[in-house]
Amino acid sequence: MDFSLTEAQEKLRKEARAFLEKECPERLVREMEEDDEGFSPELWGKLAKMGWLGLAYPEEFGGKGGSFIDLAVICEEMGRAMLPAPYLSTVVLCGLTILEAGSMKQKTELLPKIANGERVLSLAMTEPESSWDGTAWKPEGITVRATPSGKDYVINGTKLFVHDAHIADYLLCVARTREGKKPDDGITLFLVDAKSPGISVEILDTTAGDKQSEVTFKKVKVSKESIIGTLHKGWAPLEKIIKKGAVLLCADMVGAGQRVLEITVDHAKTRVQFDMPIGINQYVQDHCAFLVSEVDSSRWLTYQAVWKMSEDLPCETEIAMAKAWTSDSHERACWRGHQVLAGVGYEVDRGVLPLFSRRGKAKQLHLGDSDFYLEKLMQEIEQWPPPEKFRGKPLGIFDIPRGKQVPSWQPWKERWEEIEKRKKERKKKKK
Amino acid sequence: MDFGFTEKQEKLRKAAREFFLNEMPEDFDPDVETMFSLTKEQTAFWMKFQKKAGKKGYLTPGWSKETGGLGYGPIEQGIVEEEWGFTGGRWPNASGLHIAGPAVQVFGTEEQKKKFLPGIAQGTAIWNQAFTEPDAGSDEANQKTTAVLKGNYYVLNGQKTFITTLIKPDYLYTLARTAETEPKHQGISLFLVPADAPGITYQAQGTMGFGTQLNIYYKNVKVPKENLLGELNRGFYHAMAAFEFERSGTGNPANAKRRLTEFIQFCKKTKRNGKPLIKDTDVRKTVAKMAIDIEIQRLIAWEAVWRHSQKGQLPPKGYDLSGFFNKINSTQHPETMMHIMGLYGQLRSGAKWAKFAGKIERRWQVARSVHPAGTLEVNKIVVAGRGLGLPRIPARFNKMIAESLQPKKK
Ligand SMILES: Cc1cc2nc3c(=O)[nH]c(=O)nc-3n(C[C@H](O)[C@H](O)[C@H](O)COP(=O)(O)OP(=O)(O)OC[C@H]3O[C@@H](n4cnc5c(N)ncnc54)[C@H](O)[C@@H]3O)c2cc1C
């Protein structure tokens, strides 16, 4: 048992925090929310220089060979700073999928370019029909077709809620190449040049002002060489990376939640009403105490999953618990913040809380919401075996009918006798 | 970061589990058997079992070998408690193991340690924690019981209430006022009182789930001077410090997990409107949520234990959410489970038609008992105050406020 980070990880955290405080101030976050692109190439370049874009890739692919825990630490700090950057899309969801399933050629070509900030990638997965619920993240939800045509494939269909597609150089398109016996059979991953003819991207106006798009594929030609992994067998590597993404998104929410807690407590200490800091009121304290519980609970569920992933231990249960809980817990944490900040919590120009809660909404839904993960979790825990039976000799002294259990010690016995006596007296009276 | 245990720790876990499984009688069901108002036979069994566990060192694995433990650290202690929690059993001397014992360890004299600790470690002695009074609940410092020094004895007078015990106690770990002070918590001391001292009377309290609580009356009870624990008039501080041990329990979530595991089996076997409960979407979601609650409680408890094991190397955290989550989960889960059972939920164990042996009904009643070691509200105040540094109205104004609330006389 060890709930702490190593010295090196703490150092990484400190560096990350200092860097983001300087390079990603609240002003920038607000600007990027308003901005049409919502992306600062300059900042992206700096992230590359810091080594964050290749943090988790092996050195041979231009990375730093960092661990999954390192990645989580960085993501937590990014969440705290609300970094407006296509990090999860590019580095995690697409980059790690390429690392997981790509050919040597694809990896040597692409990963160094991701690591040095030259390429932005976006995962085009969810679709209009599947976006009502968790189907979006299930193989059943993939209906966009890629049909063979000579040496190439042709993709047709619409992807929705595609994060960062508007600035992407490549789209990792999850397409159906055949109707297999099971839904996950027949899914193929295509790395598509975002400038290919037939692709149109339209940014959707969302709560967070983060840039999610509708991406339409109209007879988009892609070559066989652009397949990442094996034809028809794209689901397994993709699912693996989505889980990693979900856990890192949790780490992001933990960082954001911690900041919301700090903002809230600070406000409770400094805002004066009725001549006293509002934090003296127990209603306000109640919000703050619950906020701590939301952030701490999310933190440990998340870091347990992070640790298990980094150790390559089986952790379906832990992942599902982390995302199912953290998604909604972060939402509740922001709500507590709004209750304590009241008016200024609603004011976008001065406060940052609106930014946190809007972005929280996007994170809550991205990569599977609580309903989705609760069902996954249930599939794990319904396998739990019943508790082992006790093996001691049966004594026959436990199963005594109510009222017949005569206590051994005097005070209890007196009370028992008293009740029995009253019962008898009442019976007598009735007769 | 490491959420696992060492091989050695896993070995200890396995050994403890095997011991408990082998010793607990086949026909004991923790949620059906009452565990209160024990019969003669039950009392004898639990005392025998507690002593056996004591011999193995499983009652106090974290204590030094000299004081009857296994010389392990807090983590190992947490492991054994977790295994014990999972069985659903309760040590008759729970208050001694978790509260009085650690307090003697920390604040006791050498003589006191020699005299009192072996009985706790070996499972022969039963301790109660007798703090609460009719007018001193959350406001523990409002002690009205007095202890007056007369020669070699302190003489105690007053009433304690809601004092938990499963079995006739041998000692009472009690608070009493030794000085009239302002603020009032600076005049309180801790005493280790032999439970059979003349002048003590016990009265059973009827409580939900049939109760394990007592009223205790002290009338001119003579307690030897050497039974004062720690410093005179520092008892309140000592007691609060010792509470920390009770609050970081790994046993509670393990116990909750046992119940949920059994409930999942019940939901698999039981049909509602022709369909197994487990296939119902609402039931699935609810059960999964409870599993998360329990996992959170487990992690929070382990974080506290781990912190404890790092004492001196880490700055204190100022708050511990173990109690907070325990109080919420242990009241909400039975309610949630009962809801799933419809009308059947209200049937008590032993009742005709009772489903799931009436276990949930019993838990539902017992769940109303979650106030020891501070109510949920008091826990939150501690988190807000000590943990987050939020202000509170200084106690010296309390009387002023109370006076201002009095109706004005013309
Ligand atoms: C099953 C059971 C077992 C127990 N076992 C023991 C035992 O073994 N030994 C022992 O000494 N005691 C024991 N107790 C007593 C327990 O510690 C007290 O019940 C508890 O401290 C609360 O005190 P009270 O019941 O007097 O409630 P009160 O203090 O009267 O509180 C009533 C309500 O007011 C709230 N409240 C009080 N003060 C404040 C405040 N300042 N701010 C906000 N809210 C406040 C409380 O949170 C609660 O909601 C036991 C109690 C129970 C129910």
Tab-separated table of C-alpha atoms in Angstrom, chain A residues 1-6 9 69 261 265 268-269 276-277 279-282 284-286 288-290 292-294 296-301 303-308 311 318 320-322 324-325 328 371 373-375 377-379 381-400 402 404-409 411-412 414-415, chain B residues 1-5 17-18 21-22 24-28 30 33-34 36-43 45-46 75 86-87 165 168-169 202 204-206 210-214 257-258 260-262 264-265 268 278 284-285 287-289 291-293 295-296 298-300 302-303 306 317 319 321 324-325 328 348-349 380-381 383-384 388-393:
chain	number	residue	atom	x	y	z
A	1	MET	CA	0.000	0.000	0.000
A	2	ASP	CA	1.310	3.362	-0.974
A	3	PHE	CA	-0.945	6.275	-1.800
A	4	SER	CA	1.850	8.642	-2.706
A	5	LEU	CA	3.656	9.522	-5.895
A	6	THR	CA	7.358	8.883	-6.302
A	9	GLN	CA	6.360	11.899	-10.285
A	69	ILE	CA	1.104	7.034	-13.975
A	261	LEU	CA	-12.713	22.743	-4.275
A	265	VAL	CA	-13.242	27.066	-0.041
A	268	ALA	CA	-16.247	30.598	1.617
A	269	LYS	CA	-13.412	32.127	3.623
A	276	MET	CA	-19.126	37.206	8.722
A	277	PRO	CA	-17.336	35.031	6.179
A	279	GLY	CA	-17.955	29.767	5.449
A	280	ILE	CA	-18.982	30.062	9.067
A	281	ASN	CA	-22.445	28.831	8.102
A	282	GLN	CA	-22.954	25.104	8.309
A	284	VAL	CA	-21.865	26.354	3.336
A	285	GLN	CA	-19.602	24.000	5.275
A	286	ASP	CA	-21.805	21.115	4.222
A	288	CYS	CA	-17.495	22.170	1.185
A	289	ALA	CA	-17.301	18.889	3.109
A	290	PHE	CA	-19.220	17.079	0.391
A	292	VAL	CA	-13.948	17.170	-0.455
A	293	SER	CA	-15.641	13.795	-0.421
A	294	GLU	CA	-16.373	14.006	-4.146
A	296	ASP	CA	-11.136	12.398	-2.698
A	297	SER	CA	-13.375	9.534	-3.732
A	298	SER	CA	-12.792	10.255	-7.409
A	299	ARG	CA	-9.075	10.591	-6.828
A	300	TRP	CA	-8.578	7.198	-5.226
A	301	LEU	CA	-10.874	5.323	-7.580
A	303	TYR	CA	-5.533	6.331	-9.175
A	304	GLN	CA	-6.310	2.741	-8.309
A	305	ALA	CA	-7.312	2.175	-11.945
A	306	VAL	CA	-4.270	4.118	-13.150
A	307	TRP	CA	-1.962	2.052	-11.004
A	308	LYS	CA	-3.490	-1.240	-12.084
A	311	GLU	CA	1.085	-2.574	-13.692
A	318	GLU	CA	-11.684	-0.560	-11.362
A	320	ALA	CA	-15.709	1.007	-14.726
A	321	MET	CA	-15.910	2.212	-11.135
A	322	ALA	CA	-13.618	5.146	-11.809
A	324	ALA	CA	-18.949	5.681	-13.628
A	325	TRP	CA	-18.304	7.530	-10.397
A	328	ASP	CA	-21.139	12.301	-12.049
A	371	ASP	CA	-24.923	4.505	-17.184
A	373	TYR	CA	-19.931	2.088	-17.031
A	374	LEU	CA	-22.407	1.014	-14.364
A	375	GLU	CA	-23.649	-1.668	-16.749
A	377	LEU	CA	-19.368	-2.828	-13.790
A	378	MET	CA	-22.454	-4.928	-13.178
A	379	GLN	CA	-21.267	-7.442	-15.733
A	381	ILE	CA	-19.621	-7.942	-10.205
A	382	GLU	CA	-22.431	-10.322	-11.013
A	383	GLN	CA	-19.613	-12.841	-11.378
A	384	TRP	CA	-18.564	-12.348	-7.766
A	385	PRO	CA	-18.746	-15.702	-6.013
A	386	PRO	CA	-20.817	-15.893	-2.823
A	387	PRO	CA	-18.828	-15.470	0.403
A	388	GLU	CA	-17.086	-18.625	1.503
A	389	LYS	CA	-19.041	-20.703	4.001
A	390	PHE	CA	-17.952	-20.898	7.630
A	391	ARG	CA	-16.521	-24.287	8.479
A	392	GLY	CA	-16.758	-24.469	12.257
A	393	LYS	CA	-18.881	-27.132	13.939
A	394	PRO	CA	-22.541	-26.024	13.950
A	395	LEU	CA	-23.576	-25.071	17.471
A	396	GLY	CA	-27.340	-24.741	17.187
A	397	ILE	CA	-27.306	-21.749	19.494
A	398	PHE	CA	-27.903	-18.951	17.027
A	399	ASP	CA	-31.226	-19.534	15.405
A	400	ILE	CA	-33.576	-18.669	18.218
A	402	ARG	CA	-37.778	-13.771	18.425
A	404	LYS	CA	-37.268	-16.697	23.032
A	405	GLN	CA	-33.728	-15.462	23.244
A	406	VAL	CA	-33.098	-15.166	26.983
A	407	PRO	CA	-30.240	-12.719	27.590
A	408	SER	CA	-27.532	-13.870	29.927
A	409	TRP	CA	-26.570	-10.606	31.589
A	411	PRO	CA	-29.726	-5.696	32.732
A	412	TRP	CA	-30.780	-7.252	29.435
A	414	GLU	CA	-34.488	-7.675	33.313
A	415	ARG	CA	-35.649	-5.822	30.277
B	1	MET	CA	1.874	4.361	-5.753
B	2	ASP	CA	0.852	0.827	-4.919
B	3	PHE	CA	-2.669	-0.352	-4.265
B	4	GLY	CA	-1.603	-3.896	-3.597
B	5	PHE	CA	-0.091	-5.770	-0.697
B	17	ARG	CA	-9.146	-15.648	6.750
B	18	GLU	CA	-8.575	-19.383	7.166
B	21	LEU	CA	-13.535	-19.415	8.402
B	22	ASN	CA	-12.501	-22.477	10.360
B	24	MET	CA	-16.875	-19.473	12.844
B	25	PRO	CA	-19.671	-22.029	13.241
B	26	GLU	CA	-21.354	-23.195	10.058
B	27	ASP	CA	-24.759	-22.155	11.352
B	28	PHE	CA	-23.769	-18.605	12.220
B	30	PRO	CA	-23.941	-12.516	10.795
B	33	GLU	CA	-28.066	-13.806	14.378
B	34	THR	CA	-28.769	-10.973	16.709
B	36	PHE	CA	-27.005	-8.502	21.068
B	37	SER	CA	-28.618	-9.491	24.308
B	38	LEU	CA	-26.599	-12.661	23.996
B	39	THR	CA	-27.786	-15.869	25.635
B	40	LYS	CA	-25.601	-17.793	28.041
B	41	GLU	CA	-24.463	-20.157	25.283
B	42	GLN	CA	-23.784	-17.345	22.839
B	43	THR	CA	-21.831	-15.374	25.425
B	45	PHE	CA	-19.086	-19.015	22.475
B	46	TRP	CA	-18.024	-15.465	21.667
B	75	ILE	CA	-1.288	-2.010	7.361
B	86	PHE	CA	-15.829	-9.672	5.945
B	87	THR	CA	-16.979	-12.483	8.246
B	165	THR	CA	-21.758	-3.589	24.998
B	168	LYS	CA	-21.098	-7.721	30.726
B	169	PRO	CA	-18.106	-5.361	30.839
B	202	TYR	CA	-26.512	-0.808	34.721
B	204	ALA	CA	-30.602	-1.777	29.520
B	205	GLN	CA	-31.819	0.655	26.884
B	206	GLY	CA	-34.303	-0.525	24.322
B	210	PHE	CA	-33.202	-4.591	20.110
B	211	GLY	CA	-30.249	-2.800	21.396
B	212	THR	CA	-26.859	-3.218	22.884
B	213	GLN	CA	-26.881	0.083	24.737
B	214	LEU	CA	-26.876	0.825	28.426
B	257	LYS	CA	-19.104	-6.025	0.693
B	258	ARG	CA	-20.133	-9.342	2.200
B	260	LEU	CA	-23.692	-6.854	-1.194
B	261	THR	CA	-22.131	-10.081	-2.452
B	262	GLU	CA	-24.903	-12.046	-0.793
B	264	ILE	CA	-26.221	-10.155	-5.658
B	265	GLN	CA	-26.745	-13.900	-5.196
B	268	LYS	CA	-29.791	-13.816	-9.259
B	278	ILE	CA	-30.616	-9.175	-11.570
B	284	ARG	CA	-28.389	-3.481	-12.028
B	285	LYS	CA	-27.622	0.196	-11.785
B	287	VAL	CA	-26.318	-2.642	-7.230
B	288	ALA	CA	-23.372	-1.378	-9.263
B	289	LYS	CA	-23.605	1.983	-7.513
B	291	ALA	CA	-20.409	-1.587	-5.172
B	292	ILE	CA	-18.720	1.702	-6.013
B	293	ASP	CA	-19.732	3.245	-2.689
B	295	GLU	CA	-14.985	0.492	-2.941
B	296	ILE	CA	-14.679	4.197	-2.158
B	298	ARG	CA	-12.426	0.787	1.267
B	299	LEU	CA	-9.963	3.101	-0.437
B	300	ILE	CA	-10.635	5.973	1.943
B	302	TRP	CA	-6.913	2.324	3.477
B	303	GLU	CA	-5.627	5.781	2.780
B	306	TRP	CA	-1.523	4.034	5.121
B	317	LYS	CA	-4.152	15.476	6.797
B	319	TYR	CA	-9.520	15.035	8.228
B	321	LEU	CA	-13.596	10.595	5.585
B	324	PHE	CA	-18.340	10.066	6.787
B	325	PHE	CA	-18.657	7.451	4.048
B	328	ILE	CA	-23.790	7.484	4.573
B	348	ARG	CA	-38.137	-9.517	9.787
B	349	SER	CA	-35.791	-12.443	10.041
B	380	LYS	CA	-18.661	17.239	8.316
B	381	ILE	CA	-17.927	20.045	10.757
B	383	VAL	CA	-13.801	18.175	7.720
B	384	ALA	CA	-14.822	21.779	7.149
B	388	LEU	CA	-10.431	22.997	5.184
B	389	GLY	CA	-9.832	25.688	7.764
B	390	LEU	CA	-13.318	27.178	7.561
B	391	PRO	CA	-14.201	29.409	10.490
B	392	ARG	CA	-16.641	28.630	13.264
B	393	ILE	CA	-18.223	30.708	15.946
